[in-house]
mmCIF file of C-alpha atoms in Angstrom:
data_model
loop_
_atom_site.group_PDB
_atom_site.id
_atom_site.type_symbol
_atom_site.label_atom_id
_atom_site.label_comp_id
_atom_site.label_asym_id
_atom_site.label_seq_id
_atom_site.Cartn_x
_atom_site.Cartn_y
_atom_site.Cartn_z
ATOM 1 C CA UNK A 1 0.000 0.000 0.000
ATOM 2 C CA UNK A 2 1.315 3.502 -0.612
ATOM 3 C CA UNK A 3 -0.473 6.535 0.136
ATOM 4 C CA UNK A 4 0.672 9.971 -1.071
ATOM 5 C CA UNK A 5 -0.783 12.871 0.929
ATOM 6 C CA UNK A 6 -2.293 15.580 -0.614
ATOM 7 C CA UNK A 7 0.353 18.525 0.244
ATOM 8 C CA UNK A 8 3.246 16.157 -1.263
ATOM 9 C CA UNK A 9 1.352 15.883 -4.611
ATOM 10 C CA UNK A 10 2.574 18.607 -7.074
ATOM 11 C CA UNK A 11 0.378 20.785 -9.270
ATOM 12 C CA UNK A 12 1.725 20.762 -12.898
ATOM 13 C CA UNK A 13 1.486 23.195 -15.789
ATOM 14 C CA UNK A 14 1.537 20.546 -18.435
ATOM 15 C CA UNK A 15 3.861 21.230 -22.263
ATOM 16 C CA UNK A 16 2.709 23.845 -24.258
ATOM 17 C CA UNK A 17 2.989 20.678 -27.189
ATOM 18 C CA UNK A 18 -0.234 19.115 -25.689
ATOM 19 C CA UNK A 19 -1.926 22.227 -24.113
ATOM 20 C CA UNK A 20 -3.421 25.337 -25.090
ATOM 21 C CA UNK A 21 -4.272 28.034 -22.647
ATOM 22 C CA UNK A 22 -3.871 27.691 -18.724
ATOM 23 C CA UNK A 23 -4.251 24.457 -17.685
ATOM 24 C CA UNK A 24 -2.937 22.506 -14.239
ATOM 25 C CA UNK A 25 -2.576 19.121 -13.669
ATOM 26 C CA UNK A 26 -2.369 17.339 -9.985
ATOM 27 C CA UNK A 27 -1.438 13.614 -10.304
ATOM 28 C CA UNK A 28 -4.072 11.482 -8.823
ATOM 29 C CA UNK A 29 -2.447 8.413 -9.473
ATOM 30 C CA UNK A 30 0.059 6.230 -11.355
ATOM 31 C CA UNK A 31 -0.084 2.792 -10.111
ATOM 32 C CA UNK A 32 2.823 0.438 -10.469
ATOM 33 C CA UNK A 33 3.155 -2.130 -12.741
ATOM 34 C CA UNK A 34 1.630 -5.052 -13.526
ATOM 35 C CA UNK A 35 -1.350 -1.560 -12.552
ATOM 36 C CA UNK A 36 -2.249 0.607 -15.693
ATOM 37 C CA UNK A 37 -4.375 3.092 -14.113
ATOM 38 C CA UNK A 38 -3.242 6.846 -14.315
ATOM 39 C CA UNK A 39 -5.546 9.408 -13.167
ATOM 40 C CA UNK A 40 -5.191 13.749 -12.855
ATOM 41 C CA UNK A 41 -7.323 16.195 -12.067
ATOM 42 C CA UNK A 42 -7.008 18.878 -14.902
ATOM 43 C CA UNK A 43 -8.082 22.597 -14.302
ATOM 44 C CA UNK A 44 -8.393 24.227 -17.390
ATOM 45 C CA UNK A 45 -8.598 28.215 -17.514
ATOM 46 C CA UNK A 46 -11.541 29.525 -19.672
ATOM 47 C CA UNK A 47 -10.725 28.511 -22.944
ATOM 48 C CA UNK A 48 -8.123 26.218 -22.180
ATOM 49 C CA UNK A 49 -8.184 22.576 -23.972
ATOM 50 C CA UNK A 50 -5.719 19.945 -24.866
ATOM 51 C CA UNK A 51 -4.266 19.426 -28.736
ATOM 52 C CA UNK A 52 -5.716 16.593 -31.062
ATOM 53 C CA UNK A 53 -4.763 12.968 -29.093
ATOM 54 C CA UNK A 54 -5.738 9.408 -28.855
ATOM 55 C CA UNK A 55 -5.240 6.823 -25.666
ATOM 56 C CA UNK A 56 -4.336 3.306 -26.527
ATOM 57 C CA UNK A 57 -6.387 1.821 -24.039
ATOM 58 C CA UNK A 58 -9.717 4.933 -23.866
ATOM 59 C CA UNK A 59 -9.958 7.489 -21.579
ATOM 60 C CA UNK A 60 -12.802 8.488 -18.958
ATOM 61 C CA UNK A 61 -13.274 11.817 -17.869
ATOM 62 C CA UNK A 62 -15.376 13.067 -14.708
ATOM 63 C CA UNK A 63 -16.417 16.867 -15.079
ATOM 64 C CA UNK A 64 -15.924 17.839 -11.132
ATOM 65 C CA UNK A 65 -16.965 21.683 -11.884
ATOM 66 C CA UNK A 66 -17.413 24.518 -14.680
ATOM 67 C CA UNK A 67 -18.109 24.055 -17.669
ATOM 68 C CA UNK A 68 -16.069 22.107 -20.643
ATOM 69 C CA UNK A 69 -16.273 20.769 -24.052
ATOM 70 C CA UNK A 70 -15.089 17.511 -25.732
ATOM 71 C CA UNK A 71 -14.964 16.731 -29.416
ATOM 72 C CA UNK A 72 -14.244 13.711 -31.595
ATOM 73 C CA UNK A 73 -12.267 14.652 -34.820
ATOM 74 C CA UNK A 74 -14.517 15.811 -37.749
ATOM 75 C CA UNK A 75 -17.874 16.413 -35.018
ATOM 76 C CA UNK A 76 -18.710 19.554 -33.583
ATOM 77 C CA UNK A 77 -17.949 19.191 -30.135
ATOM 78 C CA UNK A 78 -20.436 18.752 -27.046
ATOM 79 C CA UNK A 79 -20.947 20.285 -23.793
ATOM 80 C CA UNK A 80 -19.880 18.668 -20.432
ATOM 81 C CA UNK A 81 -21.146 20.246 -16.955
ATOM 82 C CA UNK A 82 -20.333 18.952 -13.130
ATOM 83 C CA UNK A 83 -21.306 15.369 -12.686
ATOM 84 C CA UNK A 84 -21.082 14.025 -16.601
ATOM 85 C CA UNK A 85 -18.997 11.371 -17.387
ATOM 86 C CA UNK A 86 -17.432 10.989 -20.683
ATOM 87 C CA UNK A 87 -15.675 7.272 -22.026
ATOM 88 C CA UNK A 88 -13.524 8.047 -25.554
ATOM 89 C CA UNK A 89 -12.594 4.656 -27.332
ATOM 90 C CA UNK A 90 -9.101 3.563 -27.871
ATOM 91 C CA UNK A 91 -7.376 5.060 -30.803
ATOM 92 C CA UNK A 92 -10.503 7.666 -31.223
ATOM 93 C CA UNK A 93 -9.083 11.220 -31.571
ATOM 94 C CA UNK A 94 -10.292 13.937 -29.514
ATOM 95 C CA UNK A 95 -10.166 17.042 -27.461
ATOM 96 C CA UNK A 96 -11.249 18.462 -24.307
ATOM 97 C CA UNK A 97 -10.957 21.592 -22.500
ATOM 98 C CA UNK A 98 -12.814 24.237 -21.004
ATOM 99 C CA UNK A 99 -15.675 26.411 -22.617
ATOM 100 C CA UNK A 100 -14.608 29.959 -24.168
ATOM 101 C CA UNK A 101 -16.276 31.937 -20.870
ATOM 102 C CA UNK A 102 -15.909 29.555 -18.209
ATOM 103 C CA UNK A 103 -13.123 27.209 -16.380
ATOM 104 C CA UNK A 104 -13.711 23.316 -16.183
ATOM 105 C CA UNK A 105 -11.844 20.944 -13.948
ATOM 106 C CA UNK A 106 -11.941 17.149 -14.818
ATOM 107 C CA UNK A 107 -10.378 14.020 -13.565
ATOM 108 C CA UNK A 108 -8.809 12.243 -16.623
ATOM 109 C CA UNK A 109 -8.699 8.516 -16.530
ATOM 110 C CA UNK A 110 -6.675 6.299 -18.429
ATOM 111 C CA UNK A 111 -4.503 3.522 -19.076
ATOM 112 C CA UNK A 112 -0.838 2.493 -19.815
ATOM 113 C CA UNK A 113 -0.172 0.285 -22.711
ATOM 114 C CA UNK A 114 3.914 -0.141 -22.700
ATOM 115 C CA UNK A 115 4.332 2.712 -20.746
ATOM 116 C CA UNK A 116 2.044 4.907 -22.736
ATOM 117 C CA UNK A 117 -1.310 6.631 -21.907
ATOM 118 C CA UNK A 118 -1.727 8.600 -24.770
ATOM 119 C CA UNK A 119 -0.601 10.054 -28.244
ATOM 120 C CA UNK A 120 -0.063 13.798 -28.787
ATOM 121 C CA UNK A 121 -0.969 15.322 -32.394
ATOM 122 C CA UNK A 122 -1.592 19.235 -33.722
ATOM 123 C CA UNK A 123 -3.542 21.938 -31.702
ATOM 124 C CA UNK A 124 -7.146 21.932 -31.903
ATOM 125 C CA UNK A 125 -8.073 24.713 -34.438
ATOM 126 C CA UNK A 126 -9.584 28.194 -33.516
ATOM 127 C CA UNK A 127 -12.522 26.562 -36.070
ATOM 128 C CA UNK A 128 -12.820 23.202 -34.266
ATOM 129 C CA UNK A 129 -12.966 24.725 -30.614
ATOM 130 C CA UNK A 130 -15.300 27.595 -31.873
ATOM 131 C CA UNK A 131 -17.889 25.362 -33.913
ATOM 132 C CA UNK A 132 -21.375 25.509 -32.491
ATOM 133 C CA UNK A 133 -21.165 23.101 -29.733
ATOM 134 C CA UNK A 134 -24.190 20.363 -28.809
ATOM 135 C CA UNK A 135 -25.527 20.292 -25.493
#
């Protein structure tokens, strides 16, 4: 058993590469192997998101307040608000991020495959963010 207390955890500003905007990340957790699980809680500024990725293995996300969006590639993207749950399939690229007026903190779950949780692409377009969003 290991238990990391809360004031020992660091808050992150995640790369530029993957982020756009102000965004912190607190590690929940990254179990040891033969584990997979790796879990943050991501605050993202108003109009903060993440760049184009995929997860090998899906991702979950758990909208804890404000109010966010998510996309798929090549769909306009749709609203998230406290207590929604999102699941994105392996391999499916996506975004997620905060609204354009409004912060959004999530916790992001996913797993390792070989040591990776996920695969960074381009920034999400002023276009993509921006398109009229489904609630």
């Amino acid at each position: 058993m290991r238990i990391e207390k809360y004031e020992a955890r660091p808050q992150n500003k995640p790369p530029q590469e993957w982020f756009y905007g102000v965004v912190f990340q607190e590690p929940i957790i990254e179990a040891p192997e033969p584990a997979r699980n790796r879990s943050l809680k991501v605050l993202f500024e108003a109009g903060a998101r993440t760049a184009w990725h995929t997860h090998p293995l899906g991702q979950t996300l758990y909208v804890l307040s404000g109010v966010g969006l998510v996309a798929l590639r090549n769909e306009a993207p749709r609203v998230i608000k406290l207590g929604d749950s999102v699941w994105i399939p392996p391999n499916v690229e996506h975004w997620h991020g905060a609204a354009p007026n409004t912060s959004m903190t999530h916790i992001a779950i996913q797993e390792s495959l070989n040591g990776k949780v996920a695969d960074w692409l381009e920034h999400v377009s002023e276009s993509d963010y921006l398109r009229n969003p489904v609630d």
